[in-house]
PDB file of C-alpha atoms and ligand atoms in Angstrom:
ATOM      1  CA  MET A 172      10.078  11.106  17.123  1.00 37.00           C
ATOM      2  CA  ILE A 173      11.099   9.784  13.444  1.00 43.00           C
ATOM      3  CA  THR A 174      13.417   7.439  13.356  1.00 48.00           C
ATOM      4  CA  THR A 175      15.886   7.552  11.162  1.00 53.00           C
ATOM      5  CA  ALA A 176      18.303   4.550   9.472  1.00 59.00           C
ATOM      6  CA  ASN A 177      20.157   6.387   7.441  1.00 74.00           C
ATOM      7  CA  LYS A 178      20.971   2.784   5.064  1.00 85.00           C
ATOM      8  CA  ASP A 179      21.453   2.903   1.259  1.00 94.00           C
ATOM      9  CA  PHE A 180      18.066   1.327  -0.625  1.00 96.00           C
ATOM     10  CA  PHE A 181      19.857  -1.759  -1.439  1.00 96.00           C
ATOM     11  CA  THR A 182      21.282  -2.374   2.473  1.00 96.00           C
ATOM     12  CA  VAL A 183      17.507  -1.100   3.017  1.00 96.00           C
ATOM     13  CA  MET A 184      15.424  -3.859   0.018  1.00 96.00           C
ATOM     14  CA  ASN A 185      18.111  -6.906   0.754  1.00 94.00           C
ATOM     15  CA  GLU A 186      17.219  -6.607   4.957  1.00 94.00           C
ATOM     16  CA  ARG A 187      13.119  -6.325   4.805  1.00 96.00           C
ATOM     17  CA  THR A 188      11.478  -9.584   5.445  1.00 96.00           C
ATOM     18  CA  SER A 189       8.351 -10.555   6.545  1.00 97.00           C
ATOM     19  CA  THR A 190       7.736 -10.341  10.714  1.00 96.00           C
ATOM     20  CA  ARG A 191       5.014 -13.099  11.287  1.00 95.00           C
ATOM     21  CA  ALA A 192       6.442 -11.570  15.050  1.00 96.00           C
ATOM     22  CA  TYR A 193       6.347  -8.178  16.581  1.00 98.00           C
ATOM     23  CA  ASN A 194       7.017  -6.711  19.575  1.00 98.00           C
ATOM     24  CA  SER A 195       3.698  -6.010  21.239  1.00 98.00           C
ATOM     25  CA  GLU A 196       4.632  -3.078  23.649  1.00 98.00           C
ATOM     26  CA  LYS A 197       6.327  -0.725  21.041  1.00 98.00           C
ATOM     27  CA  GLU A 198       4.067   1.988  19.822  1.00 98.00           C
ATOM     28  CA  ILE A 199       4.381   3.819  17.072  1.00 98.00           C
ATOM     29  CA  THR A 200       2.614   7.732  16.779  1.00 98.00           C
ATOM     30  CA  LYS A 201       0.744   9.301  14.065  1.00 98.00           C
ATOM     31  CA  GLU A 202       3.686  11.904  12.664  1.00 98.00           C
ATOM     32  CA  GLU A 203       6.293   8.163  12.664  1.00 98.00           C
ATOM     33  CA  LEU A 204       3.135   6.500  10.296  1.00 98.00           C
ATOM     34  CA  ASP A 205       1.755   9.603   8.484  1.00 98.00           C
ATOM     35  CA  GLU A 206       5.577   9.663   7.170  1.00 98.00           C
ATOM     36  CA  LEU A 207       5.477   6.702   5.496  1.00 98.00           C
ATOM     37  CA  LEU A 208       1.934   7.307   4.744  1.00 98.00           C
ATOM     38  CA  LEU A 209       3.349  10.020   2.720  1.00 98.00           C
ATOM     39  CA  ALA A 210       5.932   8.332   1.128  1.00 98.00           C
ATOM     40  CA  ALA A 211       3.916   5.391  -0.320  1.00 98.00           C
ATOM     41  CA  GLY A 212       1.788   7.583  -2.211  1.00 98.00           C
ATOM     42  CA  LYS A 213       4.826   8.600  -3.928  1.00 98.00           C
ATOM     43  CA  ALA A 214       5.216   5.860  -5.950  1.00 98.00           C
ATOM     44  CA  PRO A 215       4.315   6.397  -8.662  1.00 98.00           C
ATOM     45  CA  SER A 216       0.269   5.732 -11.214  1.00 98.00           C
ATOM     46  CA  ALA A 217      -1.092   5.006 -14.460  1.00 98.00           C
ATOM     47  CA  TRP A 218      -1.769   9.095 -15.089  1.00 98.00           C
ATOM     48  CA  ASN A 219      -1.500   9.836 -12.522  1.00 98.00           C
ATOM     49  CA  LEU A 220      -4.441   9.339 -10.863  1.00 98.00           C
ATOM     50  CA  GLN A 221      -3.249   8.162  -7.266  1.00 98.00           C
ATOM     51  CA  HIS A 222      -5.258   4.814  -6.626  1.00 98.00           C
ATOM     52  CA  TRP A 223      -4.792   3.933  -2.939  1.00 98.00           C
ATOM     53  CA  LYS A 224      -6.413   4.289   0.014  1.00 98.00           C
ATOM     54  CA  PHE A 225      -4.864   3.896   3.614  1.00 98.00           C
ATOM     55  CA  LEU A 226      -6.735   2.819   6.356  1.00 98.00           C
ATOM     56  CA  VAL A 227      -5.514   3.335   9.120  1.00 98.00           C
ATOM     57  CA  PHE A 228      -5.253   0.532  11.821  1.00 98.00           C
ATOM     58  CA  HIS A 229      -3.572   2.542  15.329  1.00 98.00           C
ATOM     59  CA  GLY A 230      -4.537   1.337  18.557  1.00 98.00           C
ATOM     60  CA  LYS A 231      -4.686  -2.497  19.839  1.00 97.00           C
ATOM     61  CA  ASP A 232      -9.429  -1.855  19.347  1.00 98.00           C
ATOM     62  CA  VAL A 233      -9.500  -1.430  16.066  1.00 98.00           C
ATOM     63  CA  GLN A 234      -6.454  -4.338  15.741  1.00 98.00           C
ATOM     64  CA  GLN A 235      -8.434  -6.486  17.574  1.00 98.00           C
ATOM     65  CA  ARG A 236     -11.823  -6.132  15.669  1.00 98.00           C
ATOM     66  CA  LEU A 237      -9.549  -7.163  12.307  1.00 98.00           C
ATOM     67  CA  TYR A 238      -7.906 -10.063  13.983  1.00 98.00           C
ATOM     68  CA  PRO A 239     -10.584 -12.944  13.759  1.00 98.00           C
ATOM     69  CA  ILE A 240     -10.687 -10.913   9.686  1.00 98.00           C
ATOM     70  CA  ALA A 241      -7.415 -11.720   9.361  1.00 98.00           C
ATOM     71  CA  TYR A 242      -7.638 -16.073  10.091  1.00 98.00           C
ATOM     72  CA  ASN A 243      -6.605 -14.326  13.984  1.00 98.00           C
ATOM     73  CA  GLN A 244      -2.442 -14.057  12.305  1.00 98.00           C
ATOM     74  CA  GLN A 245      -1.088 -12.716  15.963  1.00 98.00           C
ATOM     75  CA  GLN A 246       0.513  -9.968  13.921  1.00 98.00           C
ATOM     76  CA  ILE A 247      -2.390  -8.478  13.396  1.00 98.00           C
ATOM     77  CA  VAL A 248      -2.335  -7.368  17.250  1.00 98.00           C
ATOM     78  CA  ASP A 249       0.922  -7.759  18.126  1.00 98.00           C
ATOM     79  CA  ALA A 250       2.497  -5.120  15.442  1.00 98.00           C
ATOM     80  CA  SER A 251       2.184  -1.068  16.820  1.00 98.00           C
ATOM     81  CA  ALA A 252      -0.341  -0.989  13.884  1.00 98.00           C
ATOM     82  CA  VAL A 253      -1.855  -2.056  10.568  1.00 98.00           C
ATOM     83  CA  ILE A 254      -2.801  -0.919   6.926  1.00 99.00           C
ATOM     84  CA  ALA A 255      -5.295  -1.830   4.682  1.00 99.00           C
ATOM     85  CA  VAL A 256      -4.211  -0.496   1.513  1.00 99.00           C
ATOM     86  CA  LEU A 257      -7.718  -0.306  -0.751  1.00 99.00           C
ATOM     87  CA  GLY A 258      -7.466   0.889  -4.193  1.00 98.00           C
ATOM     88  CA  ASP A 259      -9.956   2.945  -5.975  1.00 98.00           C
ATOM     89  CA  LEU A 260     -12.557   0.590  -8.576  1.00 98.00           C
ATOM     90  CA  GLU A 261     -13.312   5.229  -9.712  1.00 98.00           C
ATOM     91  CA  ALA A 262      -9.488   6.866  -9.912  1.00 98.00           C
ATOM     92  CA  GLU A 263     -10.941   8.271 -13.123  1.00 98.00           C
ATOM     93  CA  GLN A 264     -12.716  10.457 -10.517  1.00 98.00           C
ATOM     94  CA  ASN A 265      -9.291  12.394  -9.239  1.00 98.00           C
ATOM     95  CA  LEU A 266      -8.395  13.136 -11.959  1.00 97.00           C
ATOM     96  CA  GLU A 267     -10.296  16.773 -11.220  1.00 97.00           C
ATOM     97  CA  GLU A 268      -8.225  17.371  -8.123  1.00 97.00           C
ATOM     98  CA  VAL A 269      -4.839  15.987  -9.971  1.00 97.00           C
ATOM     99  CA  PHE A 270      -4.585  18.263 -13.158  1.00 97.00           C
ATOM    100  CA  GLY A 271      -7.038  21.214 -12.575  1.00 97.00           C
ATOM    101  CA  PRO A 272      -4.316  22.522 -10.380  1.00 97.00           C
ATOM    102  CA  LEU A 273      -2.137  22.017 -13.407  1.00 97.00           C
ATOM    103  CA  VAL A 274      -4.145  24.154 -15.076  1.00 97.00           C
ATOM    104  CA  GLU A 275      -5.247  26.872 -13.063  1.00 97.00           C
ATOM    105  CA  GLN A 276      -0.844  27.465 -12.766  1.00 97.00           C
ATOM    106  CA  GLY A 277      -0.007  27.535 -16.887  1.00 97.00           C
ATOM    107  CA  PHE A 278       1.895  23.663 -15.788  1.00 96.00           C
ATOM    108  CA  MET A 279      -0.904  22.397 -18.598  1.00 96.00           C
ATOM    109  CA  MET A 280      -3.280  23.518 -20.813  1.00 97.00           C
ATOM    110  CA  PRO A 281      -6.838  22.981 -20.711  1.00 97.00           C
ATOM    111  CA  GLU A 282      -6.664  21.031 -24.402  1.00 97.00           C
ATOM    112  CA  ALA A 283      -3.749  18.745 -23.213  1.00 97.00           C
ATOM    113  CA  LYS A 284      -6.457  18.108 -19.554  1.00 97.00           C
ATOM    114  CA  GLU A 285      -8.898  17.420 -21.661  1.00 97.00           C
ATOM    115  CA  ARG A 286      -7.414  14.768 -24.708  1.00 97.00           C
ATOM    116  CA  LEU A 287      -6.867  12.956 -21.086  1.00 97.00           C
ATOM    117  CA  ALA A 288     -10.189  13.621 -19.318  1.00 97.00           C
ATOM    118  CA  MET A 289     -10.967  11.425 -22.748  1.00 98.00           C
ATOM    119  CA  ASN A 290      -8.362   8.914 -22.662  1.00 98.00           C
ATOM    120  CA  VAL A 291      -8.963   8.472 -19.161  1.00 98.00           C
ATOM    121  CA  ALA A 292     -12.947   7.912 -19.390  1.00 98.00           C
ATOM    122  CA  GLY A 293     -12.148   5.809 -22.200  1.00 98.00           C
ATOM    123  CA  ALA A 294     -10.917   2.865 -20.332  1.00 98.00           C
ATOM    124  CA  TYR A 295     -12.649   3.538 -17.806  1.00 98.00           C
ATOM    125  CA  LYS A 296     -15.704   1.988 -19.238  1.00 98.00           C
ATOM    126  CA  ASN A 297     -13.856  -1.316 -18.828  1.00 98.00           C
ATOM    127  CA  THR A 298     -14.492  -3.102 -15.829  1.00 97.00           C
ATOM    128  CA  GLN A 299     -11.253  -4.862 -16.078  1.00 98.00           C
ATOM    129  CA  TYR A 300      -9.165  -2.772 -16.730  1.00 98.00           C
ATOM    130  CA  ALA A 301     -11.290   0.025 -13.708  1.00 98.00           C
ATOM    131  CA  ARG A 302      -9.780  -3.350 -11.226  1.00 98.00           C
ATOM    132  CA  ASP A 303      -6.452  -4.618 -12.854  1.00 98.00           C
ATOM    133  CA  ALA A 304      -5.544  -0.500 -12.276  1.00 98.00           C
ATOM    134  CA  ALA A 305      -6.624  -0.434  -8.793  1.00 98.00           C
ATOM    135  CA  VAL A 306      -5.099  -3.645  -7.944  1.00 98.00           C
ATOM    136  CA  CYS A 307      -1.640  -3.004  -9.737  1.00 98.00           C
ATOM    137  CA  ASN A 308      -1.137   0.675  -8.360  1.00 98.00           C
ATOM    138  CA  ALA A 309      -1.870   0.928  -4.594  1.00 99.00           C
ATOM    139  CA  SER A 310       0.382  -2.461  -4.987  1.00 99.00           C
ATOM    140  CA  LEU A 311       2.977   0.375  -5.823  1.00 98.00           C
ATOM    141  CA  ALA A 312       2.284   1.884  -3.116  1.00 99.00           C
ATOM    142  CA  ALA A 313       1.652  -0.421  -0.887  1.00 99.00           C
ATOM    143  CA  MET A 314       5.679  -2.225  -1.512  1.00 98.00           C
ATOM    144  CA  GLN A 315       6.920   1.770  -1.562  1.00 98.00           C
ATOM    145  CA  PHE A 316       5.111   1.836   2.350  1.00 98.00           C
ATOM    146  CA  MET A 317       7.019  -1.248   3.206  1.00 98.00           C
ATOM    147  CA  LEU A 318      10.454  -0.366   1.861  1.00 98.00           C
ATOM    148  CA  ALA A 319       9.520   3.260   3.357  1.00 98.00           C
ATOM    149  CA  ALA A 320       9.088   1.787   6.317  1.00 98.00           C
ATOM    150  CA  LYS A 321      12.360  -1.039   6.865  1.00 97.00           C
ATOM    151  CA  ALA A 322      14.253   2.102   5.905  1.00 97.00           C
ATOM    152  CA  LYS A 323      12.760   4.032   9.070  1.00 97.00           C
ATOM    153  CA  GLY A 324      13.439   1.018  11.060  1.00 97.00           C
ATOM    154  CA  TRP A 325      10.443  -1.048  10.849  1.00 98.00           C
ATOM    155  CA  ASP A 326       9.619  -4.527  10.380  1.00 98.00           C
ATOM    156  CA  THR A 327       6.534  -5.312   8.394  1.00 98.00           C
ATOM    157  CA  CYS A 328       4.813  -8.063   6.712  1.00 98.00           C
ATOM    158  CA  PRO A 329       2.228  -8.036   3.216  1.00 98.00           C
ATOM    159  CA  ILE A 330      -1.270  -9.824   4.469  1.00 98.00           C
ATOM    160  CA  GLY A 331      -3.450 -11.372   1.903  1.00 98.00           C
ATOM    161  CA  GLY A 332      -4.836 -13.837   4.477  1.00 98.00           C
ATOM    162  CA  TYR A 333      -8.161 -12.201   5.512  1.00 98.00           C
ATOM    163  CA  ASN A 334     -12.144 -11.876   4.414  1.00 98.00           C
ATOM    164  CA  ALA A 335     -12.387  -9.880   1.472  1.00 98.00           C
ATOM    165  CA  GLN A 336     -15.996  -9.793   2.211  1.00 98.00           C
ATOM    166  CA  ALA A 337     -16.050  -9.470   5.833  1.00 98.00           C
ATOM    167  CA  PHE A 338     -13.589  -6.999   6.222  1.00 98.00           C
ATOM    168  CA  ILE A 339     -15.397  -4.914   3.594  1.00 98.00           C
ATOM    169  CA  GLU A 340     -18.557  -4.734   6.306  1.00 98.00           C
ATOM    170  CA  GLU A 341     -17.294  -4.339   9.431  1.00 98.00           C
ATOM    171  CA  PHE A 342     -15.335  -1.554   8.116  1.00 98.00           C
ATOM    172  CA  LYS A 343     -17.735  -0.269   5.927  1.00 98.00           C
ATOM    173  CA  VAL A 344     -15.354   0.203   2.756  1.00 98.00           C
ATOM    174  CA  PRO A 345     -17.523   1.930  -0.289  1.00 98.00           C
ATOM    175  CA  SER A 346     -17.700   0.373  -2.995  1.00 98.00           C
ATOM    176  CA  ARG A 347     -15.614   2.779  -4.776  1.00 98.00           C
ATOM    177  CA  TYR A 348     -12.978   0.694  -3.100  1.00 98.00           C
ATOM    178  CA  LEU A 349     -11.272  -2.420  -2.871  1.00 98.00           C
ATOM    179  CA  PRO A 350      -9.465  -4.104  -0.379  1.00 98.00           C
ATOM    180  CA  VAL A 351      -5.379  -5.243  -1.727  1.00 98.00           C
ATOM    181  CA  MET A 352      -3.735  -5.576   1.347  1.00 98.00           C
ATOM    182  CA  LEU A 353      -2.619  -5.650   4.442  1.00 98.00           C
ATOM    183  CA  ILE A 354       0.113  -4.499   5.981  1.00 99.00           C
ATOM    184  CA  THR A 355       1.581  -5.142   9.884  1.00 98.00           C
ATOM    185  CA  VAL A 356       3.987  -2.107  10.688  1.00 98.00           C
ATOM    186  CA  GLY A 357       6.171  -2.416  14.289  1.00 98.00           C
ATOM    187  CA  LYS A 358       9.254  -4.439  15.841  1.00 98.00           C
ATOM    188  CA  ALA A 359      10.113  -7.743  15.228  1.00 97.00           C
ATOM    189  CA  THR A 360      11.530  -9.358  18.256  1.00 96.00           C
ATOM    190  CA  VAL A 361      12.760 -11.686  16.204  1.00 89.00           C
ATOM    191  CA  PRO A 362      14.281 -11.828  12.435  1.00 81.00           C
ATOM    192  CA  GLY A 363      11.670 -12.718   9.482  1.00 78.00           C
ATOM    193  CA  HIS A 364      12.361 -15.901   8.359  1.00 81.00           C
ATOM    194  CA  PRO A 365      14.780 -16.361   5.426  1.00 81.00           C
ATOM    195  CA  SER A 366      13.231 -16.414   1.881  1.00 90.00           C
ATOM    196  CA  SER A 367      14.362 -17.927  -0.475  1.00 94.00           C
ATOM    197  CA  ARG A 368      13.631 -16.679  -4.442  1.00 96.00           C
ATOM    198  CA  MET A 369      14.666 -18.680  -7.777  1.00 97.00           C
ATOM    199  CA  GLU A 370      17.429 -17.609 -10.256  1.00 98.00           C
ATOM    200  CA  LEU A 371      17.278 -14.828 -12.197  1.00 98.00           C
ATOM    201  CA  ASP A 372      17.568 -17.156 -15.359  1.00 97.00           C
ATOM    202  CA  LYS A 373      14.038 -18.211 -14.081  1.00 97.00           C
ATOM    203  CA  ILE A 374      12.768 -14.657 -13.418  1.00 98.00           C
ATOM    204  CA  THR A 375      13.805 -13.542 -16.227  1.00 98.00           C
ATOM    205  CA  GLU A 376      13.934 -13.526 -19.978  1.00 97.00           C
ATOM    206  CA  TRP A 377      16.299 -11.394 -22.319  1.00 98.00           C
ATOM    207  CA  VAL A 378      14.176 -11.055 -26.106  1.00 97.00           C
ATOM    208  CA  LYS A 379      16.418 -11.999 -29.155  1.00 95.00           C
TER     209      LYS A 379
HETATM  210  C1  FMN B 485      -0.059 -10.096  -1.250  1.00 92.62           C
HETATM  211  C2  FMN B 485       0.307 -10.766  -0.353  1.00 92.62           C
HETATM  212  C3  FMN B 485      -0.080 -11.332   0.079  1.00 92.62           C
HETATM  213  C4  FMN B 485       0.670 -12.144   1.490  1.00 92.62           C
HETATM  214  N1  FMN B 485      -0.061 -12.802   2.603  1.00 92.62           N
HETATM  215  C5  FMN B 485       0.619 -12.793   4.377  1.00 92.62           C
HETATM  216  C6  FMN B 485      -0.293 -13.996   4.588  1.00 92.62           C
HETATM  217  O1  FMN B 485      -1.200 -13.665   5.409  1.00 92.62           O
HETATM  218  N2  FMN B 485       0.538 -14.006   6.236  1.00 92.62           N
HETATM  219  C7  FMN B 485       1.687 -14.287   6.021  1.00 92.62           C
HETATM  220  O2  FMN B 485       2.082 -14.599   7.104  1.00 92.62           O
HETATM  221  N3  FMN B 485       2.544 -13.329   5.099  1.00 92.62           N
HETATM  222  C8  FMN B 485       2.064 -13.358   3.852  1.00 92.62           C
HETATM  223  N4  FMN B 485       3.185 -12.825   2.430  1.00 92.62           N
HETATM  224  C9  FMN B 485       4.097 -12.287   3.144  1.00 92.62           C
HETATM  225  C10 FMN B 485       4.565 -13.542   2.137  1.00 92.62           C
HETATM  226  O3  FMN B 485       4.826 -14.959   2.499  1.00 92.62           O
HETATM  227  C11 FMN B 485       6.066 -13.031   1.987  1.00 92.62           C
HETATM  228  O4  FMN B 485       6.381 -12.465   0.868  1.00 92.62           O
HETATM  229  C12 FMN B 485       6.811 -14.317   1.011  1.00 92.62           C
HETATM  230  O5  FMN B 485       7.357 -15.607   1.825  1.00 92.62           O
HETATM  231  C13 FMN B 485       8.682 -14.266   0.866  1.00 92.62           C
HETATM  232  O6  FMN B 485       8.973 -13.859   2.374  1.00 92.62           O
HETATM  233  P1  FMN B 485       9.656 -12.682   2.633  1.00 92.62           P
HETATM  234  O7  FMN B 485       8.691 -10.569   2.453  1.00 92.62           O
HETATM  235  O8  FMN B 485      10.205 -12.665   3.809  1.00 92.62           O
HETATM  236  O9  FMN B 485      10.565 -12.397   1.531  1.00 92.62           O
HETATM  237  C14 FMN B 485       2.303 -11.817   2.158  1.00 92.62           C
HETATM  238  C15 FMN B 485       3.489 -11.301   0.807  1.00 92.62           C
HETATM  239  C16 FMN B 485       2.012 -10.818  -0.697  1.00 92.62           C
HETATM  240  C17 FMN B 485       3.857 -10.777  -1.456  1.00 92.62           C
END
């Protein structure tokens, strides 16, 4: 059954905190995860190239394999699932899949698609751009996943504390993909510790 929380967006955003202590007995279904991953995939992306790939760790066996790679963070095994968000370093290869159907259905002129393809190909000659785009766009999907999870009554924690090279080797991640972050998802046993934020004045400058 899908959990619905029916909270407004700002309540969801304000209630999301990083959870490190999960109820290890609580299970999440594939359908519930699919719903959250679909929401994550609705994030915006440059040229709509959807520079993300989600590796789903759902089950104690696979989560246990991840545990030492994430420096033995207990949340990895106690969470109901862990999502590895990967960034696509070759997202230009998604162009046909994204824009081909639009041309076929008459929503886009073939010449417009060709122009777009040239621009994208130009950008992807720069490997630094490809890497920046992979991290930037995949991170938007990651954030969307965490907010969608909270809206559905789940707790999450983004994790950068893991050995990316060991992760690539253990799970045979193709060179096309760059690990961006892990996200644990489950039910908190204790509320995440309150976290402060810098004052708005400190993080904002109004350009004159
Ligand atoms: C990219 C990234 C990496 C993080 N890595 C870890 C981690 O390895 N372990 C952990 O417990 N929390 C990790 N966090 C969670 C942060 O500590 C947390 O977001 C921050 O303290 C603010 O707290 P809040 O999320 O509860 O608002 C990470 C957060 C981000 C965005």
